[in-house]
């Protein structure tokens, strides 16, 4: 398709083609060339892709509720559904001759693509619904991008939380989507309930308290037509993210920390009426910040690897393609261990956090900070 | 003096006069016009002032030691003195026909000027040393800029921690300066000791532990000639600053928090060999972050004033001049109480933290965050 047609189909706010297309990056994967938008621009979502004659729209950013009691009734006017939000990697799967998995920022991930084909077997679905995309969360301890553990998941799995028109991004209504997922046997997130906005507050609080006790991430709240969405997360998620950020303070800490602390404070103000509970929560928060940061300083002093550790499994070809994909993104990897189980390789590797390693090393050797 | 002469006297790295002077701001105070450099540029310190024929150089930024054991021997080669660092406002007092007090960013503060004349009575000093400036910390609960309490200070006092040539910025050697302060009866910070760099580590640690127990700020370490300096602060100071920042999270938090957490982590890694101690420290840290932020959210919900509270005392003219000076800097003040003691007015006021108040109000009403 030509640029003008593409611009019309994207339904952008840009006035001319150049305005928008200068922001797209040209990439290749598995012998295909495609164009991806690395950041949201002109009303087009981050990660939107143009590949051959097909547009695959990025997944929209979900606004966050900071105060349940105010946010739910002010943000939603119509009946809503509350579903679990899982802590994994948001990937879109669309069929372009074959199913391809696109990451949030619009990369084709060969590993995720291969695993999705095996685990979701989406061929039947795409035969019936060629213009739809599956919006899935890749979750579990064995993924190359995230490491949140779920008791029920040993390796990794895909959970379909949305089905959309791949070009317009228009979602299926929540209940239709859930029925379709059942029909095709796709795993899907828990549905906590349907509520009128003013009646949802207690239900959301109860869901959050239950999820927090199980150390799970939170909820996504959607109007029944699937169009309006907001998210709300648990205390344990805030603390886990802060612990992660402060284990790599110079790679993640600075950008990451303030917004998490603000979430945490608004939730504490809403949930912790009791002063002792509030103080205990503050103690857990302090531990989430200080202990991982001190551990990373000590690990650096002791010459240990500094970075996030991942485990992935797949055929030797899948593993090779993944590692190449990660190297292409200029990541520094340390491969720690490769084992074999039947036909699969299991590879443990560290994504090296160079800024954290180098800066801490500098402070430990020079000991002085000039800002 | 003309610009070229001024540039030469400033000893700047700028190549021509325009290069440097475009960064100076023209200000007036008490009928005098002066030029001030609001940020460090071309090798000239922030707060440097040109007033009539006189240059008053800004006080240099002091590098910070993050790791005592590495920092002290790597940063210092020669014998050093360890003195207490007080938590107050850094002000330079120079004699330009009369003593004037300049803040760090180069404002003439009428209140501080008046209080310095009364409390330090520097006329004799300036008669003998017309080209020197007194570098002082204004400390105590009754100042318009800082509110750290010291047990021994009821209202406020000035503590002379440096004496420099006002134009070149060259400091007096530490022991000469201390003798001169004694001679003129100027209060001065505690001297903890003199050390060879390799022997200073234990002395500094002991001083820091003692200061921390008394909830005081920290130390400044200087070579005996006064030229090379570094600072190191206590845990209680880190926690106090974080509590302050998180009591006004949208005015102070974002810029402030990361550097304080880094200091805190390096100190914890160096001081807390014991895991239980480290965990306790993490608990205090968590309290310093969460409790003030939740309190501010609740105060906003209850319609209370959001901001820092100050108390100042002085003659009605001094108080008026101060308030005018603060209004000139576009601060929003709420005057809470004015009382009288003999000839002095005592005024309590709040510097309103508008960003924090407005943003929290928005979240409490709308409850949603779109970033």
mmCIF file of N, CA, C and O in Angstrom, chain A residues 160-224:
data_model
loop_
_atom_site.group_PDB
_atom_site.id
_atom_site.type_symbol
_atom_site.label_atom_id
_atom_site.label_comp_id
_atom_site.label_asym_id
_atom_site.label_seq_id
_atom_site.Cartn_x
_atom_site.Cartn_y
_atom_site.Cartn_z
ATOM 1 N N UNK A 160 -4.865 -14.898 27.194
ATOM 2 C CA UNK A 160 -5.472 -13.950 26.245
ATOM 3 C C UNK A 160 -6.387 -12.998 27.010
ATOM 4 O O UNK A 160 -7.418 -13.414 27.536
ATOM 5 N N UNK A 161 -6.002 -11.732 27.082
ATOM 6 C CA UNK A 161 -6.812 -10.777 27.853
ATOM 7 C C UNK A 161 -7.602 -9.831 26.958
ATOM 8 O O UNK A 161 -8.396 -9.029 27.446
ATOM 9 N N UNK A 162 -7.378 -9.887 25.661
ATOM 10 C CA UNK A 162 -8.102 -8.999 24.758
ATOM 11 C C UNK A 162 -8.043 -9.585 23.353
ATOM 12 O O UNK A 162 -7.065 -10.253 22.990
ATOM 13 N N UNK A 163 -9.094 -9.350 22.573
ATOM 14 C CA UNK A 163 -9.077 -9.677 21.142
ATOM 15 C C UNK A 163 -9.557 -8.427 20.414
ATOM 16 O O UNK A 163 -10.612 -7.873 20.759
ATOM 17 N N UNK A 164 -8.762 -7.961 19.467
ATOM 18 C CA UNK A 164 -9.060 -6.689 18.801
ATOM 19 C C UNK A 164 -8.956 -6.831 17.286
ATOM 20 O O UNK A 164 -8.236 -7.709 16.793
ATOM 21 N N UNK A 165 -9.612 -5.933 16.590
ATOM 22 C CA UNK A 165 -9.354 -5.797 15.166
ATOM 23 C C UNK A 165 -7.922 -5.291 15.018
ATOM 24 O O UNK A 165 -7.553 -4.282 15.631
ATOM 25 N N UNK A 166 -7.124 -5.990 14.227
ATOM 26 C CA UNK A 166 -5.703 -5.652 14.229
ATOM 27 C C UNK A 166 -5.436 -4.289 13.611
ATOM 28 O O UNK A 166 -4.475 -3.619 13.981
ATOM 29 N N UNK A 167 -6.295 -3.852 12.683
ATOM 30 C CA UNK A 167 -6.042 -2.570 12.034
ATOM 31 C C UNK A 167 -6.650 -1.396 12.790
ATOM 32 O O UNK A 167 -5.981 -0.403 13.046
ATOM 33 N N UNK A 168 -7.911 -1.521 13.193
ATOM 34 C CA UNK A 168 -8.560 -0.389 13.880
ATOM 35 C C UNK A 168 -8.281 -0.421 15.374
ATOM 36 O O UNK A 168 -8.427 0.585 16.060
ATOM 37 N N UNK A 169 -7.881 -1.564 15.896
ATOM 38 C CA UNK A 169 -7.681 -1.695 17.331
ATOM 39 C C UNK A 169 -8.974 -1.855 18.110
ATOM 40 O O UNK A 169 -8.963 -1.913 19.335
ATOM 41 N N UNK A 170 -10.106 -1.934 17.425
ATOM 42 C CA UNK A 170 -11.384 -2.014 18.141
ATOM 43 C C UNK A 170 -11.518 -3.360 18.867
ATOM 44 O O UNK A 170 -11.322 -4.422 18.263
ATOM 45 N N UNK A 171 -11.838 -3.320 20.171
ATOM 46 C CA UNK A 171 -11.881 -4.571 20.939
ATOM 47 C C UNK A 171 -13.228 -5.288 20.810
ATOM 48 O O UNK A 171 -14.253 -4.660 20.551
ATOM 49 N N UNK A 172 -13.220 -6.583 21.024
ATOM 50 C CA UNK A 172 -14.473 -7.313 21.214
ATOM 51 C C UNK A 172 -15.041 -6.964 22.582
ATOM 52 O O UNK A 172 -14.298 -6.711 23.524
ATOM 53 N N UNK A 173 -16.369 -6.977 22.733
ATOM 54 C CA UNK A 173 -16.947 -6.828 24.072
ATOM 55 C C UNK A 173 -16.408 -7.929 24.996
ATOM 56 O O UNK A 173 -16.117 -9.046 24.533
ATOM 57 N N UNK A 174 -16.297 -7.589 26.280
ATOM 58 C CA UNK A 174 -15.644 -8.489 27.233
ATOM 59 C C UNK A 174 -16.248 -9.898 27.207
ATOM 60 O O UNK A 174 -15.522 -10.898 27.128
ATOM 61 N N UNK A 175 -17.570 -9.993 27.247
ATOM 62 C CA UNK A 175 -18.170 -11.327 27.391
ATOM 63 C C UNK A 175 -18.060 -12.134 26.100
ATOM 64 O O UNK A 175 -17.852 -13.354 26.141
ATOM 65 N N UNK A 176 -18.142 -11.451 24.971
ATOM 66 C CA UNK A 176 -17.941 -12.133 23.684
ATOM 67 C C UNK A 176 -16.520 -12.680 23.600
ATOM 68 O O UNK A 176 -16.287 -13.806 23.147
ATOM 69 N N UNK A 177 -15.585 -11.858 24.006
ATOM 70 C CA UNK A 177 -14.186 -12.272 23.960
ATOM 71 C C UNK A 177 -13.934 -13.489 24.861
ATOM 72 O O UNK A 177 -13.257 -14.439 24.472
ATOM 73 N N UNK A 178 -14.541 -13.452 26.055
ATOM 74 C CA UNK A 178 -14.327 -14.563 26.978
ATOM 75 C C UNK A 178 -14.921 -15.858 26.413
ATOM 76 O O UNK A 178 -14.333 -16.941 26.562
ATOM 77 N N UNK A 179 -16.069 -15.730 25.757
ATOM 78 C CA UNK A 179 -16.697 -16.906 25.166
ATOM 79 C C UNK A 179 -15.830 -17.474 24.039
ATOM 80 O O UNK A 179 -15.629 -18.687 23.937
ATOM 81 N N UNK A 180 -15.312 -16.564 23.208
ATOM 82 C CA UNK A 180 -14.460 -16.978 22.099
ATOM 83 C C UNK A 180 -13.200 -17.687 22.610
ATOM 84 O O UNK A 180 -12.764 -18.701 22.057
ATOM 85 N N UNK A 181 -12.625 -17.161 23.680
ATOM 86 C CA UNK A 181 -11.431 -17.794 24.261
ATOM 87 C C UNK A 181 -11.760 -19.209 24.748
ATOM 88 O O UNK A 181 -10.978 -20.144 24.524
ATOM 89 N N UNK A 182 -12.904 -19.355 25.412
ATOM 90 C CA UNK A 182 -13.322 -20.696 25.862
ATOM 91 C C UNK A 182 -13.421 -21.639 24.681
ATOM 92 O O UNK A 182 -12.957 -22.783 24.720
ATOM 93 N N UNK A 183 -14.075 -21.141 23.651
ATOM 94 C CA UNK A 183 -14.328 -21.945 22.459
ATOM 95 C C UNK A 183 -13.023 -22.498 21.882
ATOM 96 O O UNK A 183 -12.950 -23.667 21.502
ATOM 97 N N UNK A 184 -11.993 -21.639 21.816
ATOM 98 C CA UNK A 184 -10.717 -22.072 21.227
ATOM 99 C C UNK A 184 -9.739 -22.627 22.265
ATOM 100 O O UNK A 184 -8.596 -22.936 21.939
ATOM 101 N N UNK A 185 -10.184 -22.702 23.508
ATOM 102 C CA UNK A 185 -9.312 -23.263 24.538
ATOM 103 C C UNK A 185 -8.146 -22.365 24.924
ATOM 104 O O UNK A 185 -7.127 -22.837 25.419
ATOM 105 N N UNK A 186 -8.281 -21.051 24.720
ATOM 106 C CA UNK A 186 -7.198 -20.137 25.128
ATOM 107 C C UNK A 186 -7.306 -19.837 26.623
ATOM 108 O O UNK A 186 -8.391 -19.479 27.103
ATOM 109 N N UNK A 187 -6.198 -19.934 27.353
ATOM 110 C CA UNK A 187 -6.229 -19.502 28.755
ATOM 111 C C UNK A 187 -6.603 -18.023 28.827
ATOM 112 O O UNK A 187 -6.230 -17.244 27.944
ATOM 113 N N UNK A 188 -7.355 -17.649 29.857
ATOM 114 C CA UNK A 188 -7.735 -16.242 29.984
ATOM 115 C C UNK A 188 -7.730 -15.824 31.447
ATOM 116 O O UNK A 188 -7.777 -16.669 32.335
ATOM 117 N N UNK A 189 -7.660 -14.516 31.722
ATOM 118 C CA UNK A 189 -7.576 -14.074 33.121
ATOM 119 C C UNK A 189 -8.887 -14.262 33.847
ATOM 120 O O UNK A 189 -9.954 -14.272 33.236
ATOM 121 N N UNK A 190 -8.779 -14.387 35.156
ATOM 122 C CA UNK A 190 -9.951 -14.522 36.003
ATOM 123 C C UNK A 190 -10.885 -13.316 35.857
ATOM 124 O O UNK A 190 -10.415 -12.176 35.767
ATOM 125 N N UNK A 191 -12.198 -13.570 35.840
ATOM 126 C CA UNK A 191 -13.189 -12.481 35.871
ATOM 127 C C UNK A 191 -13.708 -12.381 37.298
ATOM 128 O O UNK A 191 -14.259 -13.345 37.836
ATOM 129 N N UNK A 192 -13.519 -11.219 37.936
ATOM 130 C CA UNK A 192 -13.971 -11.079 39.320
ATOM 131 C C UNK A 192 -15.447 -10.709 39.410
ATOM 132 O O UNK A 192 -16.109 -11.011 40.392
ATOM 133 N N UNK A 193 -15.952 -9.980 38.409
ATOM 134 C CA UNK A 193 -17.372 -9.629 38.493
ATOM 135 C C UNK A 193 -17.731 -8.516 37.541
ATOM 136 O O UNK A 193 -16.862 -7.945 36.874
ATOM 137 N N UNK A 194 -19.038 -8.260 37.452
ATOM 138 C CA UNK A 194 -19.574 -7.150 36.660
ATOM 139 C C UNK A 194 -20.322 -6.241 37.616
ATOM 140 O O UNK A 194 -21.046 -6.719 38.495
ATOM 141 N N UNK A 195 -20.133 -4.951 37.470
ATOM 142 C CA UNK A 195 -20.703 -4.000 38.427
ATOM 143 C C UNK A 195 -21.168 -2.739 37.734
ATOM 144 O O UNK A 195 -20.615 -2.332 36.716
ATOM 145 N N UNK A 196 -22.117 -2.047 38.337
ATOM 146 C CA UNK A 196 -22.352 -0.633 38.039
ATOM 147 C C UNK A 196 -21.195 0.120 38.702
ATOM 148 O O UNK A 196 -20.730 -0.302 39.773
ATOM 149 N N UNK A 197 -20.712 1.223 38.109
ATOM 150 C CA UNK A 197 -19.530 1.898 38.665
ATOM 151 C C UNK A 197 -19.626 2.174 40.168
ATOM 152 O O UNK A 197 -18.690 1.900 40.921
ATOM 153 N N UNK A 198 -20.761 2.714 40.628
ATOM 154 C CA UNK A 198 -20.862 3.079 42.046
ATOM 155 C C UNK A 198 -20.836 1.848 42.942
ATOM 156 O O UNK A 198 -20.500 1.940 44.118
ATOM 157 N N UNK A 199 -21.203 0.685 42.376
ATOM 158 C CA UNK A 199 -21.196 -0.526 43.209
ATOM 159 C C UNK A 199 -19.897 -1.317 43.124
ATOM 160 O O UNK A 199 -19.735 -2.327 43.801
ATOM 161 N N UNK A 200 -18.965 -0.856 42.284
ATOM 162 C CA UNK A 200 -17.766 -1.656 42.017
ATOM 163 C C UNK A 200 -16.707 -1.536 43.107
ATOM 164 O O UNK A 200 -15.831 -2.393 43.228
ATOM 165 N N UNK A 201 -16.776 -0.462 43.908
ATOM 166 C CA UNK A 201 -15.667 -0.146 44.813
ATOM 167 C C UNK A 201 -15.338 -1.297 45.757
ATOM 168 O O UNK A 201 -14.188 -1.720 45.871
ATOM 169 N N UNK A 202 -16.382 -1.835 46.423
ATOM 170 C CA UNK A 202 -16.131 -2.923 47.377
ATOM 171 C C UNK A 202 -15.592 -4.164 46.679
ATOM 172 O O UNK A 202 -14.705 -4.852 47.195
ATOM 173 N N UNK A 203 -16.151 -4.463 45.493
ATOM 174 C CA UNK A 203 -15.700 -5.642 44.754
ATOM 175 C C UNK A 203 -14.236 -5.518 44.355
ATOM 176 O O UNK A 203 -13.469 -6.482 44.450
ATOM 177 N N UNK A 204 -13.833 -4.341 43.927
ATOM 178 C CA UNK A 204 -12.437 -4.137 43.520
ATOM 179 C C UNK A 204 -11.516 -4.236 44.730
ATOM 180 O O UNK A 204 -10.464 -4.876 44.687
ATOM 181 N N UNK A 205 -11.925 -3.616 45.833
ATOM 182 C CA UNK A 205 -11.106 -3.702 47.054
ATOM 183 C C UNK A 205 -10.916 -5.154 47.477
ATOM 184 O O UNK A 205 -9.809 -5.564 47.831
ATOM 185 N N UNK A 206 -12.002 -5.912 47.441
ATOM 186 C CA UNK A 206 -11.906 -7.315 47.865
ATOM 187 C C UNK A 206 -10.986 -8.089 46.919
ATOM 188 O O UNK A 206 -10.150 -8.888 47.365
ATOM 189 N N UNK A 207 -11.124 -7.857 45.613
ATOM 190 C CA UNK A 207 -10.259 -8.548 44.649
ATOM 191 C C UNK A 207 -8.796 -8.182 44.898
ATOM 192 O O UNK A 207 -7.908 -9.045 44.896
ATOM 193 N N UNK A 208 -8.541 -6.901 45.156
ATOM 194 C CA UNK A 208 -7.165 -6.438 45.374
ATOM 195 C C UNK A 208 -6.594 -7.064 46.643
ATOM 196 O O UNK A 208 -5.430 -7.500 46.680
ATOM 197 N N UNK A 209 -7.392 -7.143 47.687
ATOM 198 C CA UNK A 209 -6.875 -7.728 48.929
ATOM 199 C C UNK A 209 -6.541 -9.210 48.738
ATOM 200 O O UNK A 209 -5.524 -9.698 49.234
ATOM 201 N N UNK A 210 -7.393 -9.895 47.991
ATOM 202 C CA UNK A 210 -7.138 -11.315 47.730
ATOM 203 C C UNK A 210 -5.890 -11.484 46.862
ATOM 204 O O UNK A 210 -5.034 -12.325 47.135
ATOM 205 N N UNK A 211 -5.772 -10.688 45.822
ATOM 206 C CA UNK A 211 -4.614 -10.778 44.930
ATOM 207 C C UNK A 211 -3.326 -10.396 45.667
ATOM 208 O O UNK A 211 -2.272 -11.003 45.474
ATOM 209 N N UNK A 212 -3.418 -9.392 46.529
ATOM 210 C CA UNK A 212 -2.237 -8.957 47.273
ATOM 211 C C UNK A 212 -1.735 -10.082 48.165
ATOM 212 O O UNK A 212 -0.535 -10.351 48.232
ATOM 213 N N UNK A 213 -2.681 -10.768 48.842
ATOM 214 C CA UNK A 213 -2.286 -11.873 49.720
ATOM 215 C C UNK A 213 -1.589 -12.970 48.918
ATOM 216 O O UNK A 213 -0.713 -13.667 49.432
ATOM 217 N N UNK A 214 -1.959 -13.152 47.652
ATOM 218 C CA UNK A 214 -1.337 -14.176 46.804
ATOM 219 C C UNK A 214 -0.156 -13.610 46.013
ATOM 220 O O UNK A 214 0.392 -14.294 45.148
ATOM 221 N N UNK A 215 0.237 -12.359 46.327
ATOM 222 C CA UNK A 215 1.359 -11.691 45.653
ATOM 223 C C UNK A 215 1.165 -11.629 44.136
ATOM 224 O O UNK A 215 2.087 -11.877 43.362
ATOM 225 N N UNK A 216 -0.048 -11.296 43.709
ATOM 226 C CA UNK A 216 -0.332 -11.149 42.282
ATOM 227 C C UNK A 216 -0.511 -9.670 41.949
ATOM 228 O O UNK A 216 -0.603 -8.834 42.841
ATOM 229 N N UNK A 217 -0.532 -9.336 40.661
ATOM 230 C CA UNK A 217 -0.345 -7.939 40.274
ATOM 231 C C UNK A 217 -1.518 -6.992 40.517
ATOM 232 O O UNK A 217 -1.334 -5.918 41.069
ATOM 233 N N UNK A 218 -2.715 -7.346 40.030
ATOM 234 C CA UNK A 218 -3.815 -6.399 40.190
ATOM 235 C C UNK A 218 -4.951 -6.689 39.244
ATOM 236 O O UNK A 218 -5.116 -7.825 38.790
ATOM 237 N N UNK A 219 -5.733 -5.647 38.957
ATOM 238 C CA UNK A 219 -6.911 -5.823 38.107
ATOM 239 C C UNK A 219 -6.889 -4.827 36.950
ATOM 240 O O UNK A 219 -6.256 -3.782 37.017
ATOM 241 N N UNK A 220 -7.614 -5.226 35.867
ATOM 242 C CA UNK A 220 -7.977 -4.282 34.815
ATOM 243 C C UNK A 220 -9.490 -4.172 34.847
ATOM 244 O O UNK A 220 -10.192 -5.188 34.936
ATOM 245 N N UNK A 221 -9.957 -2.939 34.824
ATOM 246 C CA UNK A 221 -11.390 -2.670 34.870
ATOM 247 C C UNK A 221 -11.775 -2.179 33.478
ATOM 248 O O UNK A 221 -11.102 -1.309 32.930
ATOM 249 N N UNK A 222 -12.823 -2.780 32.890
ATOM 250 C CA UNK A 222 -13.208 -2.406 31.528
ATOM 251 C C UNK A 222 -14.703 -2.216 31.439
ATOM 252 O O UNK A 222 -15.462 -2.960 32.072
ATOM 253 N N UNK A 223 -15.136 -1.262 30.617
ATOM 254 C CA UNK A 223 -16.553 -1.225 30.270
ATOM 255 C C UNK A 223 -16.873 -2.505 29.499
ATOM 256 O O UNK A 223 -15.994 -3.090 28.858
ATOM 257 N N UNK A 224 -18.125 -2.925 29.534
ATOM 258 C CA UNK A 224 -18.474 -4.213 28.925
ATOM 259 C C UNK A 224 -18.175 -4.242 27.424
ATOM 260 O O UNK A 224 -17.872 -5.300 26.874
#
